[in-house]
Short mmCIF file of C-alpha atoms in Angstrom, two decimals:
data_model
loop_
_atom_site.label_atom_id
_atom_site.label_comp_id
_atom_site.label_asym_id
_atom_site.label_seq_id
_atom_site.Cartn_x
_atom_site.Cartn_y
_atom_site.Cartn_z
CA UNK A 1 -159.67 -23.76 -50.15
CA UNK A 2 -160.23 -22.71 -53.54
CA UNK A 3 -158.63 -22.85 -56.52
CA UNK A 4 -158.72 -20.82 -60.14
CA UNK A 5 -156.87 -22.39 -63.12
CA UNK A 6 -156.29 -20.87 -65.91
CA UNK A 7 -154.23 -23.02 -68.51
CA UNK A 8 -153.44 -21.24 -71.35
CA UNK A 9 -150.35 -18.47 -70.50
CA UNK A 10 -150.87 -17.05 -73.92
CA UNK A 11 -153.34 -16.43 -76.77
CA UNK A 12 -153.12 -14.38 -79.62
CA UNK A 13 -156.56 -13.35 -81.50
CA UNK A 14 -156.71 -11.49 -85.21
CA UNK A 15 -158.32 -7.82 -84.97
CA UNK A 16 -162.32 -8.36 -85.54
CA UNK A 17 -162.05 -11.67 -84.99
CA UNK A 18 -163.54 -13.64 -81.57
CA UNK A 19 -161.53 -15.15 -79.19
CA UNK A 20 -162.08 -17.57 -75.63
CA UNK A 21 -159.94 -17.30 -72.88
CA UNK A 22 -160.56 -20.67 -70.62
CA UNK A 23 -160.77 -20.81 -66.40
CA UNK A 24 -161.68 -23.80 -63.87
CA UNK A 25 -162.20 -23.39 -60.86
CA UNK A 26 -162.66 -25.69 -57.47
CA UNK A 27 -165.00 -25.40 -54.55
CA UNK A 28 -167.33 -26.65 -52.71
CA UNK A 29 -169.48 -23.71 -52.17
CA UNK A 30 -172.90 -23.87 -53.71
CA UNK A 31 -172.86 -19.92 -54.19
CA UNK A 32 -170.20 -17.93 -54.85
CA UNK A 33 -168.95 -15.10 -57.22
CA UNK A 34 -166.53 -15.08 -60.62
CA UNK A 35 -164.53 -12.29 -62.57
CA UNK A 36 -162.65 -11.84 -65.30
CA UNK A 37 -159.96 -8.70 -64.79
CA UNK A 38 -157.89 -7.18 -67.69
CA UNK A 39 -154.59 -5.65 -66.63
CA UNK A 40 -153.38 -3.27 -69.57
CA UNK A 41 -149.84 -2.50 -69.82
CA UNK A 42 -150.43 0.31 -67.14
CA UNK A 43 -151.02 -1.89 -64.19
CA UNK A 44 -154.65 -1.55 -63.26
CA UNK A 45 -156.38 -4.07 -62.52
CA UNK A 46 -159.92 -3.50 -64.34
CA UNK A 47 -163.11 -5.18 -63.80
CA UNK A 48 -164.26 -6.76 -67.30
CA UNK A 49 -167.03 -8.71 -66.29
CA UNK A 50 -168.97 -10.67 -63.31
CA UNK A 51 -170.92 -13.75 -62.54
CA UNK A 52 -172.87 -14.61 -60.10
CA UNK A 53 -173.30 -18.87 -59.66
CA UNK A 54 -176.96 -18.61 -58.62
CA UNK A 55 -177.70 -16.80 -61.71
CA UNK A 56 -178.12 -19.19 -64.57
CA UNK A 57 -177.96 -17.07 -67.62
CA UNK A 58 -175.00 -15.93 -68.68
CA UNK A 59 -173.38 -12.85 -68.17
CA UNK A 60 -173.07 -10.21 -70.98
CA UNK A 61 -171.01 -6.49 -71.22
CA UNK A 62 -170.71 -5.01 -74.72
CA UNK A 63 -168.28 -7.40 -76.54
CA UNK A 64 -167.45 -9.48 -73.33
CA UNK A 65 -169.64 -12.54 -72.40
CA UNK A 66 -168.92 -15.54 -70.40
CA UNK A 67 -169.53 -19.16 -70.44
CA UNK A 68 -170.72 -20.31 -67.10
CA UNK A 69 -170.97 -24.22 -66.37
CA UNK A 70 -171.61 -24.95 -63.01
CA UNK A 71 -171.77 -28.43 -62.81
CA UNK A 72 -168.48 -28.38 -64.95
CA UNK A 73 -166.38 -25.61 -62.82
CA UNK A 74 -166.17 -23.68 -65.88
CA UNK A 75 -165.65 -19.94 -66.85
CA UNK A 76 -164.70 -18.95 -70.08
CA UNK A 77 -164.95 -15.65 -71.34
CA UNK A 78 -165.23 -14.81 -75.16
CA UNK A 79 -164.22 -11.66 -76.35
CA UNK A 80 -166.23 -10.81 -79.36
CA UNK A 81 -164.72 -8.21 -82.31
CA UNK A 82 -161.33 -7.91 -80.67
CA UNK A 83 -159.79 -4.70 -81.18
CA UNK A 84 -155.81 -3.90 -80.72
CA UNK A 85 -157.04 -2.24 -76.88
CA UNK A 86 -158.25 -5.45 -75.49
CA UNK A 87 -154.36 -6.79 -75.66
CA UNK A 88 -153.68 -7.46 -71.99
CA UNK A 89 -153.12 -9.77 -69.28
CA UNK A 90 -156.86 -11.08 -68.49
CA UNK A 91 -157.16 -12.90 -65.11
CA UNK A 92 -160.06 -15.20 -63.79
CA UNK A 93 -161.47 -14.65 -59.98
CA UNK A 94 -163.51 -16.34 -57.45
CA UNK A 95 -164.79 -14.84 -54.43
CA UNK A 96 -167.03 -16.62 -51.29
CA UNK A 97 -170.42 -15.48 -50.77
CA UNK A 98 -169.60 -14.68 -47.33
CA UNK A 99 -169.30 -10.86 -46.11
CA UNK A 100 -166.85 -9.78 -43.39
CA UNK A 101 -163.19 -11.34 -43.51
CA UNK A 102 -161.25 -13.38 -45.70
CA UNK A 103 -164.40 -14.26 -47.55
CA UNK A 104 -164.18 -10.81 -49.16
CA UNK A 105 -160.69 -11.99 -50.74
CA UNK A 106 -160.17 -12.84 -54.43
CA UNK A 107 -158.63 -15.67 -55.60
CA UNK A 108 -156.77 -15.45 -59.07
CA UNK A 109 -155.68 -17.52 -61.65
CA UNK A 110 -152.07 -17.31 -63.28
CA UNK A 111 -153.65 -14.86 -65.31
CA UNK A 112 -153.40 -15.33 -69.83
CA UNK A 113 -151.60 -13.01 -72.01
CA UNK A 114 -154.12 -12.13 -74.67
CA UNK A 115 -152.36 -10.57 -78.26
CA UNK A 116 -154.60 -8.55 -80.94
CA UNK A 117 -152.79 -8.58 -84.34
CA UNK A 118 -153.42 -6.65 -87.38
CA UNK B 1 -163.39 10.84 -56.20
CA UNK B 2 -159.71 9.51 -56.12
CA UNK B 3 -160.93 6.03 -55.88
CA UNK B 4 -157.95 4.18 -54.33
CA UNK B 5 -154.02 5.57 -54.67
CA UNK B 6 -151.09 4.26 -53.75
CA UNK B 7 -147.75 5.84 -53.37
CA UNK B 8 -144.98 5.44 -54.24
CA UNK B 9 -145.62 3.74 -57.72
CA UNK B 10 -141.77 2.76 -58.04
CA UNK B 11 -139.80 1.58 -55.19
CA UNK B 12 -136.20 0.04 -55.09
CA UNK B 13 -134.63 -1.13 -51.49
CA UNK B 14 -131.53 -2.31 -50.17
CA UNK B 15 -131.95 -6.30 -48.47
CA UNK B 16 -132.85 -5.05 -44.74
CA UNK B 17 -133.93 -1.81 -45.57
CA UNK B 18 -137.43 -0.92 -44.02
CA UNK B 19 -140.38 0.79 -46.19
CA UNK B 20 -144.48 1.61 -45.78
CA UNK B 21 -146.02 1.22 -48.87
CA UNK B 22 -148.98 3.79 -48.56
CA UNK B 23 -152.85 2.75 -49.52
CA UNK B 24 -155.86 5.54 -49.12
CA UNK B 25 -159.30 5.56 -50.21
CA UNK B 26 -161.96 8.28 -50.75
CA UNK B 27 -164.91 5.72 -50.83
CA UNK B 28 -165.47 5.39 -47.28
CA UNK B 29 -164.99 1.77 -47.84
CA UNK B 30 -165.00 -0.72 -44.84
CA UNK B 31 -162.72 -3.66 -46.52
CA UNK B 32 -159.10 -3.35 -47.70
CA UNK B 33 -156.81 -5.33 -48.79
CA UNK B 34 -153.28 -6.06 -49.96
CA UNK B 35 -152.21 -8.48 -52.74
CA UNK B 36 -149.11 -9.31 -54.37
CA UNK B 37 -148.73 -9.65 -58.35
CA UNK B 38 -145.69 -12.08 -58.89
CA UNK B 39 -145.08 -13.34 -62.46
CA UNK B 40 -146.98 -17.16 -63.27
CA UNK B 41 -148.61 -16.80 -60.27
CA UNK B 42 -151.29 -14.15 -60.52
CA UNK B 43 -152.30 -12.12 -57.50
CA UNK B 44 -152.47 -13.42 -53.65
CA UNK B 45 -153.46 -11.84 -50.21
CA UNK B 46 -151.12 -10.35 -48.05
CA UNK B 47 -153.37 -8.55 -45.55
CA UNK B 48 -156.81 -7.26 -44.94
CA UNK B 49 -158.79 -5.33 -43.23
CA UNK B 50 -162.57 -5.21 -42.09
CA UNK B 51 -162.60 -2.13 -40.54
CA UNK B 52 -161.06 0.62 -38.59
CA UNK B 53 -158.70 -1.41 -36.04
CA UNK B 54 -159.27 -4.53 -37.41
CA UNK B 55 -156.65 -6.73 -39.86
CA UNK B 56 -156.24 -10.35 -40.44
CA UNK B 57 -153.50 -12.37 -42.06
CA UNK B 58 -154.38 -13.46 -46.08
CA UNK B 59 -152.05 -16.44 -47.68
CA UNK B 60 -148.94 -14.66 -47.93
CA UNK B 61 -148.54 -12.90 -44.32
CA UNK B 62 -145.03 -13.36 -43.91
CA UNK B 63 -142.50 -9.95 -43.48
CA UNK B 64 -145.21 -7.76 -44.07
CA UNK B 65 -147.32 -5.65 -41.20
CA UNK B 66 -150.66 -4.07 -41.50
CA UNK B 67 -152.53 -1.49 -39.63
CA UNK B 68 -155.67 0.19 -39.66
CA UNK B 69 -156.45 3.43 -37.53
CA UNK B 70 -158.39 4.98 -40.28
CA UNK B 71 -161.68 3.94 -42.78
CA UNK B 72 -159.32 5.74 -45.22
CA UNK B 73 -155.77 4.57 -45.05
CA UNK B 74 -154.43 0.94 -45.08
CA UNK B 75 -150.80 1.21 -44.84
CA UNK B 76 -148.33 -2.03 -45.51
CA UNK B 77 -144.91 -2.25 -43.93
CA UNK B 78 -141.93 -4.38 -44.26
CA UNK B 79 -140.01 -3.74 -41.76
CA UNK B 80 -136.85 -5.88 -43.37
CA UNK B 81 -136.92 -6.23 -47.02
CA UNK B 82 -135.88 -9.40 -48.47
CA UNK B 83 -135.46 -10.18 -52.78
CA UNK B 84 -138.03 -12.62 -51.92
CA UNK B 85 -140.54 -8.97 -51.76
CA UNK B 86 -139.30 -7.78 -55.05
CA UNK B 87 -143.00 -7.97 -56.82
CA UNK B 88 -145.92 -5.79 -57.50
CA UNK B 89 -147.91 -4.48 -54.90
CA UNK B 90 -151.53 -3.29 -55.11
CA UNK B 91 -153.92 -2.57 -52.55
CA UNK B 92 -157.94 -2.79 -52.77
CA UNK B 93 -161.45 -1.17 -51.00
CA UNK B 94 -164.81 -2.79 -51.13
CA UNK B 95 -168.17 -1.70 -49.79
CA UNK B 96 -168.83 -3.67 -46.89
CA UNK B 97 -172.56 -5.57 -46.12
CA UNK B 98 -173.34 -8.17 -48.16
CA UNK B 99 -170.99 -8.95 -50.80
CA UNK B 100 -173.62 -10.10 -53.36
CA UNK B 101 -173.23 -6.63 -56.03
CA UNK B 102 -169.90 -5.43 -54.00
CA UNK B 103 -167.28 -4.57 -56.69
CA UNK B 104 -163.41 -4.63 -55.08
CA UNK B 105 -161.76 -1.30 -56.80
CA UNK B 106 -157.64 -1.69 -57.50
CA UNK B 107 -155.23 0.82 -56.42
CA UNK B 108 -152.65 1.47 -59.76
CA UNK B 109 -149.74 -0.67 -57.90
CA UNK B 110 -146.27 -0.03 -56.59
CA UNK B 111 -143.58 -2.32 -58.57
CA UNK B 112 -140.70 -2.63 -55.95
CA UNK B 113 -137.25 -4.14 -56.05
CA UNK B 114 -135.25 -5.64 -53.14
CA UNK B 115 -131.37 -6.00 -54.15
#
């Protein structure tokens, strides 16, 4: 089974300034899929960014980019220019290549609490 | 489009009381799903579903019933609630084919509370 860790329950970031939240991940799939979600105060869970593991380079939306290292299990995402409406929880994901079934489901980390301050 | 709604968005039950937690799409989606949001322990699968008439148990299965009659709706039931249940509930559609550029789209949740 697989497994997303995300080890740092907290992180606060200065507005403009860049920030890294941190995931691992376990598997033995060769291909496979990875997210990082931001859930706002209101609840919804909202798609930031996605990477695919065949796909070497690294994946890029606006101020959001990721960190991908394969070999390492590693999927960091660095939020660039922070502004005060990127506080929220952000949580990691990994999903199986595989249509139909469970290998449609997500698996999450614990999720970390990202602050913006003035 | 809707995209995926849930109802109700606040819930609070009575230990043993019964509920349906209501899930509908407007995406003609094939896959649905229902997770749980508990805090320090991020989201997890209840239940999902492939298609019309078809559901399967995720990793947390237990007190909770599923059905599927329509491509739209995706109902969850707990037929006696427990404080164990007291957690965030939010259900999810997905194209279905290959998964490879399939996005999963979040219903807004239903917080509910088991005393």
């Amino acid at each position: 089974a697989q497994t997303v860790t995300q080890s740092q329950p907290e992180m606060s970031v200065q507005e403009a300034e860049t920030v890294t939240l941190s995931c691992t991940y376990d598997t033995s799939e060769s291909d496979y899929y990875l997210f990082w979600y931001k859930q706002p105060p209101s609840r919804q869970m909202i798609l930031v960014i996605r990477q695919e593991a065949y796909k070497q380079q690294n994946a890029t939306e606006n101020r959001f980019s990721v960190n991908f290292q394969k070999a390492a299990k590693s999927f960091s995402l660095k939020i660039s220019d922070s502004q005060l409406g990127d506080a929220a929880m952000y949580f990691c994901a990994y999903r199986s290549p595989y249509s139909g079934g469970g290998g449609n489901k997500l698996t999450f980390g614990t999720g970390t609490q990202l602050k913006v301050e003035l | 489009n809707a995209g995926v709604t849930q109802t109700p968005k606040f819930q609070v039950l009575k230990t043993g009381q019964s509920m349906t937690l209501q899930c509908a799409q407007d995406m003609n989606h094939e896959y649905m799903s229902w997770y749980r949001q508990d805090p320090g322990m991020g989201l997890r699968l209840i239940h999902y579903s492939v298609g019309a008439g078809i559901t399967d148990q995720g990793e947390v299965p237990n007190g909770y019933n599923v059905s599927r009659s329509t491509t739209e709706d995706f109902p969850l039931r707990l037929l006696s609630a427990a404080p164990s249940q007291t957690s965030v509930y939010f259900c999810a559609s997905m194209a279905g084919g290959p998964p490879r550029d399939n996005e999963q789209f979040f219903g807004p949740g239903t917080r509910l509370t088991v005393l």
